[in-house]
XYZ file of C-alpha atoms in Angstrom:
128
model
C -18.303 -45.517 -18.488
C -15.044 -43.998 -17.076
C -12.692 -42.038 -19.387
C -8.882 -44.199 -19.415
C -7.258 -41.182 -20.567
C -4.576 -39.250 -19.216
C -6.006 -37.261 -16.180
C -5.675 -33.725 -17.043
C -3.936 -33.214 -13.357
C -0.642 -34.410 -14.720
C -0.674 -31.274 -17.046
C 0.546 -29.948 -13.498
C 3.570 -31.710 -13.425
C 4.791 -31.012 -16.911
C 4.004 -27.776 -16.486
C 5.997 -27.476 -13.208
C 8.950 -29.162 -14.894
C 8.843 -26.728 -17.951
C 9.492 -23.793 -15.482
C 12.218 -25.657 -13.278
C 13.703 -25.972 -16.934
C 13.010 -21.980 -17.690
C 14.358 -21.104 -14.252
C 17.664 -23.236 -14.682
C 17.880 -21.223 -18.488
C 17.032 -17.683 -17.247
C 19.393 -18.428 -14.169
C 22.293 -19.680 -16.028
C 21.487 -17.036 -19.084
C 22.280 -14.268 -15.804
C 25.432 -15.850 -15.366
C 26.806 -15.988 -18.616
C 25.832 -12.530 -19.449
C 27.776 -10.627 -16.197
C 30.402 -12.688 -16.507
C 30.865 -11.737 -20.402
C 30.182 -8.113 -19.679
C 32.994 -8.299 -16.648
C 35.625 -5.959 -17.098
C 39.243 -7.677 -16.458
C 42.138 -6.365 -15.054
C 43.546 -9.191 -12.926
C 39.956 -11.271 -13.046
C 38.934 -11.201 -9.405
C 35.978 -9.102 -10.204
C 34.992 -11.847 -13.015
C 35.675 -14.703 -10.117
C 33.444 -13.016 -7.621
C 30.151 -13.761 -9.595
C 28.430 -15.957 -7.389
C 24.675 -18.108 -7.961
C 22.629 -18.604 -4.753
C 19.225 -20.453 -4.298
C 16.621 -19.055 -2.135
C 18.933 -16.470 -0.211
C 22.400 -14.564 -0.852
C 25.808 -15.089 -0.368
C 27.256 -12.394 0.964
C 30.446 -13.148 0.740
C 33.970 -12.405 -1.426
C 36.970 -13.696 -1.750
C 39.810 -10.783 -3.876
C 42.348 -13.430 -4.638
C 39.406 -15.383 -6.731
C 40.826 -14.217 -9.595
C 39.375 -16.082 -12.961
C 40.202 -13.211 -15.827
C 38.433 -16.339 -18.706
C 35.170 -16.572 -16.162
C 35.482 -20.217 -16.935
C 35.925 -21.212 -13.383
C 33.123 -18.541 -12.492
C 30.814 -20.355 -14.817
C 31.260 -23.910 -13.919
C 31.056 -23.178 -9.945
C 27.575 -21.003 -10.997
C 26.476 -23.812 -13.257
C 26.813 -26.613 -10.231
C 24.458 -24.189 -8.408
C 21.992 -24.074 -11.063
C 22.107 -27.853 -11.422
C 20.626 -28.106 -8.023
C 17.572 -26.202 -8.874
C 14.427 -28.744 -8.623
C 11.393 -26.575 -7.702
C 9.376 -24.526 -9.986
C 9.038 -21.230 -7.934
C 11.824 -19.738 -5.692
C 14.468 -17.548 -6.911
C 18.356 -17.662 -8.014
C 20.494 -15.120 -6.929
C 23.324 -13.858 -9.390
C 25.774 -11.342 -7.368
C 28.969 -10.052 -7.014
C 30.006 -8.661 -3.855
C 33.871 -7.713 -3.806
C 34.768 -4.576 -2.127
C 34.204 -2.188 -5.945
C 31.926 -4.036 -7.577
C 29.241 -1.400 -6.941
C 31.957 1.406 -8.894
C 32.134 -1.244 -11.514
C 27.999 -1.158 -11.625
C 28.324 2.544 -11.188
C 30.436 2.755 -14.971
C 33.469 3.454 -13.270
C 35.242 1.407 -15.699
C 36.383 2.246 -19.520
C 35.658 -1.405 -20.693
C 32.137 -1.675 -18.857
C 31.205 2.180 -19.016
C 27.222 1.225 -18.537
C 28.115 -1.230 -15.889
C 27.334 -5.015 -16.159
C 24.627 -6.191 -14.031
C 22.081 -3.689 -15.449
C 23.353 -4.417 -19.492
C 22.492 -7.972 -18.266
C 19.167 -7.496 -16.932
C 17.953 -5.461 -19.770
C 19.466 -8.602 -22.223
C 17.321 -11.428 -20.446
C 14.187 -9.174 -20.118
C 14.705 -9.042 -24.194
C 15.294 -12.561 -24.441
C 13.002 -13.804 -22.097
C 10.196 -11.724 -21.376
C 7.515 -12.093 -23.878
């Protein structure tokens, strides 16, 4: 007599939709944390923070200027929305002409930088 149950092949699928879920949260976790650790002075750092899928955006725009990072967020959050695969990766940059002196602690209100903080936040909250 053949089993009726559930085939244990659809495990796959949950599974797979569990870590599109986990990549969306780890990827939108990224976000949130450099734009919170983003110094301000007239926000176009903090409006520079872009979210790519499967590649980089290399580009920058210094009159994006966004000193709340609520504009930031919702633009990286439409990105994130898109994500529907399980494995690939999600790109979190920032690529205005002094971001790397920002990274470098060459500011008062981010003297450890703010991509680095942020990495070493989500590998706390996420690696396990």
């Amino acid at each position: 007599m053949a089993w009726g149950g559930t085939k244990p092949t659809a495990f796959i699928k949950v599974v797979e939709d569990d870590l599109v879920d986990k990549r969306k949260v780890i990827t939108s976790d990224a976000l949130q944390a450099v734009i919170s650790g983003s110094p301000v002075d007239t926000g176009a750092y903090k409006g520079n923070h872009k979210v790519s899928l499967d590649g980089e955006d290399l580009s920058s725009d210094p009159l994006a200027a966004d000193p709340s990072g609520q504009d930031t967020l919702a633009r990286g959050e439409a990105v994130i929305g898109q994500i529907d695969t399980a494995y690939g990766y999600a790109v979190v940059q920032n690529n205005i002409a002094y971001a790397q002196r920002l990274e470098d602690g060459h500011s008062q209100r981010a003297p450890s930088g703010i991509y680095g903080p942020a990495f070493e936040f989500l590998r706390a909250k996420h690696a396990k």
